[in-house]
Amino acid sequence: MTTSRTDRTMTYFVLAVFSVFSLVPLLGVLSSAFGKSGQGAGGGVAWPSDGLHWSNFAKAWTQGHFSTYLGNSAVVAVTVVVVAAVLATMAAYAFGVMRFPGSTALFYLFVLGLTLPAESFVIPLYFDLRALNLTDSLWGMILPQTAQSLAFGVFWMRTYFRNSVGSVIEAARIDGVRSWGILWRVLVPMGRPAITTMLVVTFMWTWNEFLLALVMISDDAHRTVPLGLAFFQGAHSSDNALLSAACVLIALPVVIVYVILQRSFIAGMLSGAVKE
Amino acid sequence: MSAGTTTGGDRSRRGRLAERYRRRAPGEPRAVGYLYILPALIVYAVVLLFPFGQSVWLSFLHWDGLTRASYAGFSNYTQLFTDPDLRGAFWHAIVLLIFYSVIPVCIGLLLAAAMSRIRVRGMTFFRAVLFLPQVVAMVVSGVAWRAILAPDGLLNSVLRGIGLGSLARTWLGSYTFALPSVGTIGAWVGMGLCMVLFLAGAQRIPKELYEAARIDGAGAIREFFAVTLPGLRLEISVALTLTMISGLKNFDVVYVTTSGGPGTATTVPAYELYQRAFQTNQVGSAGAIGVALTVLIFLVTLLIGRLVEGKGEGKRA
């Protein structure tokens, strides 16, 4: 190959520049989180002078009510991820390995959900749920996000079922396993990688969702973390250290999962564009 | 997409078709498929499709959210073109698309071009780092960038430090620079997605094509347009679709960094929608924004899909 030294240097240089660009804002938050509380009054970066101030996290946790917010986010995320995964897997199984009239049309109906932004249904949904007394409850967040996750889950899992080996299904069938058993005892255990991707991506989307939370929740007790942060920012904008500590608390769960399961994350998020 | 699975066959003969359904299905009467779909369909239809239909209905009404609504005809839609606030919001969204979509794609291509010439070590690391902004909550990104763009934030400190203090300004508070500043945040988010897509794509382009191009005496630029760009056709369309959709429905960043300000310098459709529906009681108008946004997203998806149709088919299922 005729790869010159300049090519090599240039490539690494460009990569390094953009890596730094992508890290700096996040490292800024991380460093501010350990800074002295009350510093960075103008909203700038607070540097951790004279030692790391771990107390910011404790303060955000208690004074900032982030223990409540994190609890709410956890309940919402776990419910959405589990319910959506089970329902999407079942539907995708039918779309993937069964033939019945209207299956294509129904499948595209689900895929349509991938291009429907929250903006397209959030207003009537708010009035509907308010009439049912479900706003200002975690249901107001769980229901719409389950539906949104279903759109992705059905699309994603159908691809898996379509590509799963027909001979495996055939063999299980000959052994007398019925379709329900084939799904849960054969295909689901085999499809761990595909399912992992679905789980982590829907978890992240649910954890990070802001607009739905802002619309559906108005009382402090039901706020999820992104919403909590927005209100916290309004109340403590002068205290960047505390605000940054809250940011770290929010980002950490997703970033940890991301670091461990990077491949699944990227695969799932890049599949979002539906190719017709 | 699904056409490949039913190969050939005489479509007019229903009996044989039904027979094949039965043979291909894993030992179940095929009607059981509906039962598997039913729970998902109910949730999806009740919580998402039905309210979407209601949105369309709302967009034809004058409604303040409390009293009786009255029929509005198309006035909420004509308002999208006549109301300067709404026109501004959609115009800002279009400007932001350059930052959210075009710039990240260009950066991604630049990198892919450089990458096509060598094998990079530490790919996993670079990919993880570049993709990170996609993973962090937009609200957190907004707070992070506020700290950088603040009057005594990192950007201004650096500018002062290198003797360019005259360039320092309140980035998010300036009528001229607030929108590009918000856009920069979007570019920062979208950049990693494009790069990762293109890096994966560039690695798949056969090295022989580059060899051939070089034997033909093509320089780096010719090579880029002749080999890299066509090879990444599909990836570019995916990147454009994903970043444009996220750019069009962008709300979190604006809400956290500028709240649409200063004045209305950084309002976007989603922000106008939220304001009108839940702050200023113009629910019908907000509904029209939501429907227009959805149509726009749909058109963008369709159009980009059209553009790449024909070439690069079958590369991805």
Coordinates of C-alpha atoms in Angstrom, one line a residue:
Chain A
M1 CA 0.0 0.0 0.0
T2 CA 1.1 3.5 -0.7
T3 CA 0.1 5.0 2.6
S4 CA 2.4 7.8 3.3
R5 CA 3.4 9.1 6.7
T6 CA 1.6 12.4 6.1
D7 CA -1.7 10.5 5.4
R8 CA -1.3 8.7 8.7
T9 CA -0.4 11.8 10.7
M10 CA -3.3 13.8 9.1
T11 CA -5.8 11.1 9.9
Y12 CA -4.8 10.8 13.5
F13 CA -4.7 14.5 13.8
V14 CA -8.2 14.9 12.5
L15 CA -9.5 12.1 14.7
A16 CA -7.8 13.6 17.7
V17 CA -9.2 17.1 17.1
F18 CA -12.8 15.9 16.8
S19 CA -12.4 13.5 19.8
V20 CA -11.3 16.5 21.9
F21 CA -14.2 18.6 20.6
S22 CA -16.6 15.8 21.5
L23 CA -15.1 15.3 25.0
V24 CA -14.5 18.9 26.2
P25 CA -18.1 19.9 27.1
L26 CA -18.6 16.6 29.0
L27 CA -15.3 16.9 30.8
G28 CA -16.2 20.4 31.6
V29 CA -19.3 19.2 33.4
L30 CA -17.4 16.4 35.1
S31 CA -14.8 18.8 36.4
S32 CA -17.4 21.4 37.5
A33 CA -19.2 18.7 39.4
F34 CA -16.2 18.4 41.7
G35 CA -15.7 22.2 41.9
K36 CA -16.5 24.4 44.8
S37 CA -20.2 25.0 45.3
G38 CA -21.1 28.5 44.5
Q39 CA -18.3 28.9 42.0
G40 CA -18.8 29.7 38.3
A41 CA -21.6 32.1 39.2
G42 CA -21.7 33.4 35.6
G43 CA -22.5 29.9 34.5
G44 CA -19.0 29.1 33.5
V45 CA -16.9 26.1 34.3
A46 CA -16.1 25.6 38.0
W47 CA -12.7 24.1 38.5
P48 CA -12.0 21.7 41.3
S49 CA -9.7 23.9 43.3
D50 CA -8.5 22.7 46.7
G51 CA -9.6 19.1 46.4
L52 CA -12.6 17.3 45.0
H53 CA -15.9 18.4 46.4
W54 CA -17.9 15.2 46.6
S55 CA -20.4 17.0 48.7
N56 CA -22.0 18.5 45.5
F57 CA -23.4 15.1 44.7
A58 CA -24.8 14.7 48.2
K59 CA -26.4 18.1 47.9
A60 CA -27.9 17.4 44.5
W61 CA -29.1 14.1 45.8
T62 CA -30.9 15.5 48.8
Q63 CA -31.5 19.3 48.3
G64 CA -32.0 18.8 44.6
H65 CA -34.5 16.0 45.1
F66 CA -32.5 13.9 42.7
S67 CA -33.1 10.8 44.8
T68 CA -36.8 11.1 44.0
Y69 CA -36.2 12.0 40.3
L70 CA -33.8 9.1 39.8
G71 CA -36.3 6.7 41.4
N72 CA -39.1 7.9 39.1
S73 CA -36.8 7.6 36.1
A74 CA -35.9 4.1 37.1
V75 CA -39.5 3.0 37.5
V76 CA -40.5 4.6 34.1
A77 CA -37.5 3.2 32.2
V78 CA -37.7 -0.3 33.6
T79 CA -41.4 -0.6 33.0
V80 CA -41.2 0.8 29.5
V81 CA -38.3 -1.3 28.5
V82 CA -39.7 -4.6 29.8
V83 CA -43.3 -4.1 28.6
A84 CA -42.2 -2.8 25.2
A85 CA -39.7 -5.6 24.8
V86 CA -42.2 -8.4 25.5
L87 CA -44.9 -6.9 23.3
A88 CA -42.6 -6.0 20.5
T89 CA -40.9 -9.4 20.5
M90 CA -44.3 -11.1 20.2
A91 CA -45.5 -8.9 17.4
A92 CA -42.2 -9.0 15.6
Y93 CA -42.2 -12.8 15.8
A94 CA -45.6 -12.9 14.0
F95 CA -44.4 -10.4 11.4
G96 CA -41.1 -12.3 11.0
V97 CA -42.1 -15.9 10.7
M98 CA -45.8 -16.1 10.1
R99 CA -47.8 -15.3 7.0
F100 CA -51.3 -13.8 7.3
P101 CA -53.3 -11.4 5.3
G102 CA -52.5 -7.8 6.1
S103 CA -49.3 -8.5 7.8
T104 CA -47.3 -6.1 5.6
A105 CA -49.7 -3.3 6.0
L106 CA -49.8 -3.8 9.8
F107 CA -46.0 -3.9 9.9
Y108 CA -45.7 -0.6 8.1
L109 CA -48.2 0.9 10.5
F110 CA -45.7 0.2 13.3
V111 CA -42.8 1.4 11.2
L112 CA -44.7 4.7 10.7
G113 CA -44.3 5.2 14.5
L114 CA -40.5 5.6 13.9
T115 CA -41.1 8.8 12.0
L116 CA -43.9 10.2 14.2
P117 CA -42.3 12.7 16.6
A118 CA -43.7 13.2 20.1
E119 CA -44.8 16.6 18.8
S120 CA -47.4 14.9 16.6
F121 CA -49.4 13.4 19.4
V122 CA -48.4 14.9 22.7
I123 CA -51.1 17.7 22.8
P124 CA -54.2 15.5 22.5
L125 CA -52.6 12.8 24.5
Y126 CA -52.2 15.3 27.4
F127 CA -55.9 16.2 27.3
D128 CA -56.9 12.5 27.0
L129 CA -54.7 11.5 29.9
R130 CA -55.8 14.4 32.0
A131 CA -59.4 13.4 31.6
L132 CA -58.4 10.0 32.9
N133 CA -56.4 11.5 35.8
L134 CA -53.2 10.0 34.5
T135 CA -51.2 13.2 34.1
D136 CA -49.0 14.0 37.0
S137 CA -48.5 10.2 37.4
L138 CA -45.8 8.0 36.0
W139 CA -48.3 6.5 33.7
G140 CA -48.4 9.7 31.7
M141 CA -44.8 8.9 30.7
I142 CA -44.9 5.1 30.7
L143 CA -47.8 4.8 28.2
P144 CA -46.6 7.0 25.3
Q145 CA -43.0 5.9 25.7
T146 CA -44.0 2.2 25.6
A147 CA -45.8 2.9 22.3
Q148 CA -42.9 4.7 20.9
S149 CA -40.5 2.0 21.9
L150 CA -42.8 -0.6 20.3
A151 CA -42.4 1.0 16.9
F152 CA -38.6 0.6 17.1
G153 CA -38.8 -2.8 18.8
V154 CA -41.1 -4.3 16.2
F155 CA -39.0 -3.0 13.4
W156 CA -35.8 -4.1 15.0
M157 CA -36.9 -7.6 16.1
R158 CA -38.6 -8.4 12.9
T159 CA -35.3 -8.2 11.1
Y160 CA -33.9 -10.6 13.6
F161 CA -36.7 -13.1 13.2
R162 CA -36.6 -12.8 9.4
N163 CA -32.9 -13.7 9.5
S164 CA -33.2 -16.4 12.1
V165 CA -32.5 -19.8 10.8
G166 CA -35.6 -21.4 9.4
S167 CA -34.2 -24.9 10.0
V168 CA -34.1 -24.2 13.7
I169 CA -37.7 -23.4 13.7
E170 CA -38.4 -26.4 11.6
A171 CA -36.5 -28.7 13.9
A172 CA -38.3 -27.4 17.0
R173 CA -41.6 -27.9 15.2
I174 CA -40.8 -31.5 14.4
D175 CA -40.0 -31.9 18.1
G176 CA -43.5 -30.9 18.8
V177 CA -42.8 -27.4 20.2
R178 CA -45.7 -25.1 19.5
S179 CA -45.2 -21.5 18.2
W180 CA -45.3 -20.0 21.8
G181 CA -42.6 -22.4 22.9
I182 CA -40.5 -21.8 19.7
L183 CA -40.6 -18.1 20.5
W184 CA -39.6 -18.1 24.1
R185 CA -37.6 -21.3 24.5
V186 CA -35.7 -21.3 21.1
L187 CA -35.7 -17.9 19.3
V188 CA -35.5 -15.5 22.3
P189 CA -32.5 -17.3 23.9
M190 CA -30.8 -17.4 20.5
G191 CA -31.5 -13.7 19.9
R192 CA -29.7 -12.3 22.9
P193 CA -27.6 -9.8 20.9
A194 CA -30.6 -8.4 19.0
I195 CA -32.6 -8.2 22.2
T196 CA -29.8 -6.5 24.1
T197 CA -29.6 -3.8 21.5
M198 CA -33.3 -3.2 21.7
L199 CA -33.2 -3.0 25.5
V200 CA -30.3 -0.6 25.7
V201 CA -31.6 1.7 23.0
T202 CA -35.1 1.9 24.4
F203 CA -33.6 2.4 27.9
M204 CA -31.6 5.3 26.8
W205 CA -34.4 7.0 24.8
T206 CA -36.7 6.6 27.8
W207 CA -34.2 7.8 30.3
N208 CA -33.3 10.9 28.3
E209 CA -36.9 11.9 27.2
F210 CA -37.7 15.5 28.1
L211 CA -40.6 16.9 26.1
L212 CA -43.1 14.2 27.2
A213 CA -42.1 14.7 30.8
L214 CA -42.4 18.4 30.6
V215 CA -45.9 18.2 29.2
M216 CA -47.2 15.3 31.4
I217 CA -45.7 16.1 34.8
S218 CA -46.1 19.3 36.7
D219 CA -45.7 18.2 40.3
D220 CA -42.2 17.8 41.8
A221 CA -42.9 14.3 43.2
H222 CA -43.3 12.7 39.7
R223 CA -40.5 14.4 37.8
T224 CA -37.9 12.3 36.0
V225 CA -34.3 13.3 35.9
P226 CA -34.1 15.4 32.7
L227 CA -37.2 17.4 33.8
G228 CA -35.7 17.7 37.3
L229 CA -32.5 19.0 35.8
A230 CA -34.3 21.7 33.8
F231 CA -36.1 22.9 36.9
F232 CA -33.0 22.6 39.0
Q233 CA -31.3 24.8 36.5
G234 CA -34.0 27.4 36.9
A235 CA -33.6 27.5 40.6
H236 CA -29.8 27.0 40.9
S237 CA -28.4 28.6 37.8
S238 CA -25.9 30.5 39.9
D239 CA -24.4 27.3 41.3
N240 CA -22.7 25.6 38.4
A241 CA -21.0 23.0 40.6
L242 CA -24.3 21.7 42.0
L243 CA -25.9 21.8 38.5
S244 CA -23.0 19.8 37.1
A245 CA -23.2 17.3 39.8
A246 CA -26.8 16.7 38.9
C247 CA -25.8 16.4 35.3
V248 CA -23.3 13.7 36.2
L249 CA -25.9 11.8 38.2
I250 CA -28.2 11.8 35.1
A251 CA -25.7 10.9 32.5
L252 CA -23.9 8.2 34.5
P253 CA -26.3 5.3 34.3
V254 CA -26.6 5.6 30.5
V255 CA -22.9 6.2 30.0
I256 CA -22.0 3.2 32.1
V257 CA -24.3 1.0 30.0
Y258 CA -22.9 2.6 26.9
V259 CA -19.3 1.9 27.8
I260 CA -20.1 -1.8 28.5
L261 CA -22.4 -2.4 25.5
Q262 CA -21.1 0.1 23.0
R263 CA -21.6 -2.1 20.0
S264 CA -25.3 -2.8 20.8
F265 CA -25.9 0.9 21.3
I266 CA -24.4 2.0 18.1
A267 CA -26.0 -0.8 16.0
G268 CA -29.5 0.1 17.4
M269 CA -29.2 3.8 17.0
L270 CA -27.9 3.7 13.5
S271 CA -30.7 1.4 12.4
G272 CA -33.3 4.0 13.2
A273 CA -33.5 5.2 9.6
V274 CA -36.0 3.0 7.9
K275 CA -35.0 2.0 4.4
E276 CA -38.1 1.3 2.4
Chain B
M1 CA -37.9 -5.2 1.3
S2 CA -40.2 -8.2 1.9
A3 CA -40.6 -9.0 -1.7
G4 CA -37.5 -11.3 -1.7
T5 CA -39.1 -13.8 0.7
T6 CA -41.9 -14.8 -1.5
T7 CA -40.1 -15.9 -4.5
G8 CA -42.0 -16.1 -7.8
G9 CA -45.3 -17.9 -7.4
D10 CA -48.6 -17.7 -9.2
R11 CA -50.4 -15.0 -7.3
S12 CA -53.8 -15.6 -9.0
R13 CA -54.1 -19.1 -7.5
R14 CA -55.1 -18.4 -3.9
G15 CA -55.3 -22.1 -3.0
R16 CA -51.6 -22.6 -3.7
L17 CA -50.8 -19.4 -1.9
A18 CA -52.6 -20.4 1.2
E19 CA -50.9 -23.8 1.0
R20 CA -47.6 -22.1 0.9
Y21 CA -48.5 -19.9 3.8
R22 CA -49.2 -23.0 5.8
R23 CA -46.0 -24.7 4.8
R24 CA -43.9 -21.7 5.5
A25 CA -45.5 -20.8 8.8
P26 CA -43.9 -22.6 11.8
G27 CA -46.7 -25.2 12.3
E28 CA -49.4 -22.8 13.4
P29 CA -52.7 -21.9 11.9
R30 CA -51.6 -18.5 10.4
A31 CA -54.4 -16.6 12.1
V32 CA -52.6 -17.0 15.4
G33 CA -50.3 -14.2 14.1
Y34 CA -53.0 -11.7 14.9
L35 CA -53.0 -12.8 18.5
Y36 CA -49.3 -12.2 18.8
I37 CA -49.7 -8.7 17.4
L38 CA -52.8 -7.7 19.2
P39 CA -51.3 -6.5 22.6
A40 CA -48.7 -4.3 20.9
L41 CA -51.2 -3.0 18.4
I42 CA -53.7 -2.0 21.1
V43 CA -51.1 0.0 23.0
Y44 CA -49.7 1.5 19.9
A45 CA -53.0 2.4 18.4
V46 CA -54.6 3.8 21.6
V47 CA -51.6 5.8 22.9
L48 CA -50.0 6.9 19.6
L49 CA -52.1 6.6 16.5
F50 CA -55.3 7.7 18.0
P51 CA -53.9 10.9 19.5
F52 CA -52.1 11.6 16.2
G53 CA -55.5 11.5 14.5
Q54 CA -56.8 13.8 17.2
S55 CA -53.9 16.2 16.4
V56 CA -55.1 16.4 12.9
W57 CA -58.6 17.1 14.1
L58 CA -57.4 19.7 16.6
S59 CA -55.4 21.5 13.9
F60 CA -58.8 22.4 12.2
L61 CA -60.1 24.0 15.4
H62 CA -59.8 27.2 17.3
W63 CA -59.5 26.0 20.9
D64 CA -58.1 27.5 24.1
G65 CA -58.1 24.2 25.9
L66 CA -60.9 25.1 28.2
T67 CA -64.0 26.5 26.5
R68 CA -65.9 25.1 23.5
A69 CA -63.9 24.8 20.4
S70 CA -65.0 26.3 17.1
Y71 CA -64.2 25.2 13.6
A72 CA -61.2 27.0 12.1
G73 CA -61.0 25.6 8.6
F74 CA -57.4 25.9 7.3
S75 CA -56.7 29.1 9.2
N76 CA -54.3 27.4 11.5
Y77 CA -52.3 26.2 8.5
T78 CA -52.4 29.5 6.6
Q79 CA -51.1 31.0 9.9
L80 CA -48.0 28.9 9.5
F81 CA -47.1 31.1 6.5
T82 CA -48.6 34.5 7.7
D83 CA -47.7 34.6 11.4
P84 CA -44.2 36.0 11.7
D85 CA -43.5 34.1 14.9
L86 CA -44.3 30.8 13.2
R87 CA -42.6 31.6 10.0
G88 CA -39.5 32.5 12.1
A89 CA -39.7 29.3 14.0
F90 CA -39.8 27.2 10.8
W91 CA -37.1 29.3 9.2
H92 CA -34.8 28.8 12.3
A93 CA -35.4 25.1 12.0
I94 CA -34.3 25.1 8.4
V95 CA -31.2 27.1 9.3
L96 CA -30.5 24.7 12.1
L97 CA -30.7 21.8 9.7
I98 CA -27.4 23.1 8.2
F99 CA -25.8 22.7 11.6
Y100 CA -27.6 19.6 12.7
S101 CA -27.3 17.7 9.4
V102 CA -25.1 19.2 6.7
I103 CA -22.1 20.1 8.8
P104 CA -22.0 16.7 10.7
V105 CA -22.3 14.9 7.3
C106 CA -19.4 17.0 5.9
I107 CA -17.2 16.4 8.9
G108 CA -18.0 12.7 8.7
L109 CA -17.1 12.6 5.0
L110 CA -13.8 14.5 5.6
L111 CA -12.9 11.9 8.2
A112 CA -14.0 9.0 6.0
A113 CA -11.9 10.3 3.2
A114 CA -8.8 10.5 5.4
M115 CA -9.6 7.1 6.8
S116 CA -9.9 5.4 3.5
R117 CA -6.2 5.6 3.0
I118 CA -4.9 3.9 6.2
R119 CA -5.9 1.4 8.8
V120 CA -6.5 3.2 12.0
R121 CA -5.5 1.7 15.3
G122 CA -7.7 2.3 18.4
M123 CA -10.8 2.5 16.2
T124 CA -13.0 1.3 19.1
F125 CA -11.8 4.1 21.3
F126 CA -12.3 6.8 18.8
R127 CA -15.7 5.5 17.9
A128 CA -16.8 5.3 21.6
V129 CA -15.6 8.9 22.2
L130 CA -17.1 10.4 19.0
F131 CA -20.4 8.7 19.6
L132 CA -20.7 9.7 23.2
P133 CA -22.7 13.0 22.6
Q134 CA -25.4 10.9 21.1
V135 CA -25.8 8.9 24.3
V136 CA -26.0 11.8 26.8
A137 CA -29.4 13.4 27.5
M138 CA -29.9 16.5 25.4
V139 CA -30.8 18.4 28.6
V140 CA -27.3 17.5 30.0
S141 CA -25.7 18.6 26.7
G142 CA -27.5 21.8 26.9
V143 CA -26.3 22.5 30.4
A144 CA -22.8 21.5 29.4
W145 CA -22.7 23.9 26.5
R146 CA -24.2 26.7 28.5
A147 CA -21.2 26.5 30.7
I148 CA -18.9 26.8 27.7
L149 CA -20.8 29.6 25.9
A150 CA -21.4 31.6 29.1
P151 CA -20.0 35.2 29.3
D152 CA -17.2 33.9 31.5
G153 CA -17.3 30.4 30.1
L154 CA -14.6 28.3 28.6
L155 CA -14.9 29.6 25.0
N156 CA -14.5 33.3 26.1
S157 CA -11.7 32.4 28.5
V158 CA -9.8 30.7 25.7
L159 CA -10.4 33.6 23.3
R160 CA -9.1 36.0 25.9
G161 CA -6.2 33.7 26.7
I162 CA -5.0 33.7 23.1
G163 CA -5.4 37.4 22.7
L164 CA -8.6 37.4 20.8
G165 CA -10.6 38.9 23.7
S166 CA -12.4 41.2 21.2
L167 CA -14.2 38.2 19.8
A168 CA -15.5 37.2 23.2
R169 CA -19.3 37.8 23.6
T170 CA -22.4 36.5 25.3
W171 CA -22.9 33.8 22.7
L172 CA -26.4 32.6 23.7
G173 CA -27.6 36.2 24.4
S174 CA -26.7 37.7 21.1
Y175 CA -29.3 38.1 18.3
T176 CA -26.7 37.3 15.7
F177 CA -24.9 34.4 17.4
A178 CA -27.5 32.6 19.5
L179 CA -28.9 30.6 16.6
P180 CA -25.5 29.5 15.3
S181 CA -24.5 28.7 18.9
V182 CA -27.5 26.4 19.3
G183 CA -26.6 25.0 15.9
T184 CA -23.1 24.2 17.1
I185 CA -24.5 22.1 19.9
G186 CA -26.5 20.2 17.3
A187 CA -23.5 19.7 15.2
W188 CA -21.6 18.4 18.2
V189 CA -24.3 15.9 18.8
G190 CA -24.8 14.8 15.2
M191 CA -21.1 14.6 14.3
G192 CA -20.3 11.3 16.0
L193 CA -23.3 9.6 14.5
C194 CA -22.2 10.6 11.0
M195 CA -18.6 9.7 11.6
V196 CA -19.4 6.3 13.0
L197 CA -21.7 5.5 10.1
F198 CA -19.2 6.6 7.5
L199 CA -16.2 5.0 9.1
A200 CA -18.0 1.7 9.1
G201 CA -19.0 2.3 5.5
A202 CA -15.5 3.3 4.4
Q203 CA -14.0 0.2 5.8
R204 CA -16.4 -1.8 3.6
I205 CA -15.3 -0.2 0.4
P206 CA -13.0 -2.7 -1.4
K207 CA -9.4 -1.6 -1.2
E208 CA -8.9 -2.7 -4.8
L209 CA -11.1 0.3 -5.9
Y210 CA -8.6 2.6 -4.4
E211 CA -5.7 0.7 -5.9
A212 CA -7.4 1.0 -9.3
A213 CA -8.0 4.7 -8.9
R214 CA -4.4 5.3 -8.0
I215 CA -3.2 3.3 -10.9
D216 CA -5.4 5.5 -13.1
G217 CA -3.5 8.4 -11.5
A218 CA -6.3 9.8 -9.4
G219 CA -5.3 12.2 -6.7
A220 CA -6.8 12.3 -3.2
I221 CA -9.7 14.6 -4.4
R222 CA -10.5 12.6 -7.5
E223 CA -10.4 9.5 -5.4
F224 CA -12.8 10.9 -2.9
F225 CA -15.4 11.8 -5.6
A226 CA -14.9 8.6 -7.6
V227 CA -14.6 6.0 -4.9
T228 CA -15.4 7.1 -1.4
L229 CA -18.5 9.2 -2.1
P230 CA -20.4 6.7 -4.3
G231 CA -19.4 3.9 -1.9
L232 CA -21.0 5.8 1.0
R233 CA -24.2 6.6 -0.7
L234 CA -26.4 4.5 1.6
E235 CA -24.6 5.7 4.7
I236 CA -25.0 9.3 3.7
S237 CA -28.7 8.8 3.2
V238 CA -29.1 7.2 6.6
A239 CA -27.0 9.9 8.3
L240 CA -29.0 12.7 6.6
T241 CA -32.3 11.1 7.5
L242 CA -31.4 10.6 11.2
T243 CA -29.8 14.0 11.7
M244 CA -32.6 15.9 9.9
I245 CA -35.3 14.2 11.8
S246 CA -33.6 15.0 15.1
G247 CA -32.9 18.5 13.9
L248 CA -36.5 19.1 12.9
K249 CA -38.0 18.0 16.2
N250 CA -35.3 19.6 18.3
F251 CA -36.7 21.0 21.5
D252 CA -34.6 20.1 24.6
V253 CA -31.5 22.1 23.6
V254 CA -33.5 25.2 22.9
Y255 CA -35.5 24.9 26.0
V256 CA -32.5 24.5 28.2
T257 CA -30.1 27.0 26.6
T258 CA -32.0 29.9 25.3
S259 CA -35.8 29.4 25.8
G260 CA -36.2 30.7 22.3
G261 CA -34.4 33.9 23.1
P262 CA -33.1 36.5 22.9
G263 CA -36.4 37.8 21.7
T264 CA -37.5 35.1 19.3
A265 CA -34.1 34.6 17.8
T266 CA -33.9 30.9 18.5
T267 CA -37.5 29.7 18.5
V268 CA -38.1 26.4 16.7
P269 CA -41.4 24.7 15.7
A270 CA -41.4 22.3 18.7
Y271 CA -40.8 25.2 21.1
E272 CA -43.6 27.2 19.5
L273 CA -45.9 24.2 19.7
Y274 CA -45.2 23.8 23.4
Q275 CA -45.7 27.5 24.1
R276 CA -49.0 27.6 22.2
A277 CA -50.5 24.4 23.5
F278 CA -49.6 24.8 27.2
Q279 CA -48.7 28.4 27.9
T280 CA -50.8 30.7 25.6
N281 CA -53.8 28.5 25.0
Q282 CA -53.7 28.3 21.3
V283 CA -54.2 24.6 21.1
G284 CA -55.5 24.5 17.5
S285 CA -52.5 26.4 16.2
A286 CA -50.2 24.1 18.2
G287 CA -51.9 21.1 16.6
A288 CA -51.2 22.5 13.1
I289 CA -47.5 23.0 14.0
G290 CA -47.3 19.4 15.1
V291 CA -49.0 18.1 12.0
A292 CA -46.8 20.3 9.7
L293 CA -43.7 19.1 11.5
T294 CA -44.8 15.5 11.1
V295 CA -45.4 16.0 7.4
L296 CA -42.1 17.7 7.0
I297 CA -40.3 14.8 8.7
F298 CA -42.2 12.3 6.6
L299 CA -41.3 14.2 3.4
V300 CA -37.6 14.4 4.3
T301 CA -37.5 10.7 5.0
L302 CA -39.2 9.8 1.8
L303 CA -37.2 12.3 -0.3
I304 CA -33.8 11.1 0.9
G305 CA -34.9 7.5 0.5
R306 CA -35.9 8.4 -3.1
L307 CA -32.5 10.0 -3.8
V308 CA -30.6 6.9 -3.1
E309 CA -33.0 4.4 -4.6
G310 CA -31.6 2.4 -7.4
K311 CA -28.0 2.4 -6.4
G312 CA -26.5 0.6 -3.4
E313 CA -29.6 -1.6 -3.2
G314 CA -29.5 -4.7 -1.1
K315 CA -26.5 -3.7 0.9
R316 CA -28.6 -3.6 4.1
A317 CA -31.8 -5.4 4.8

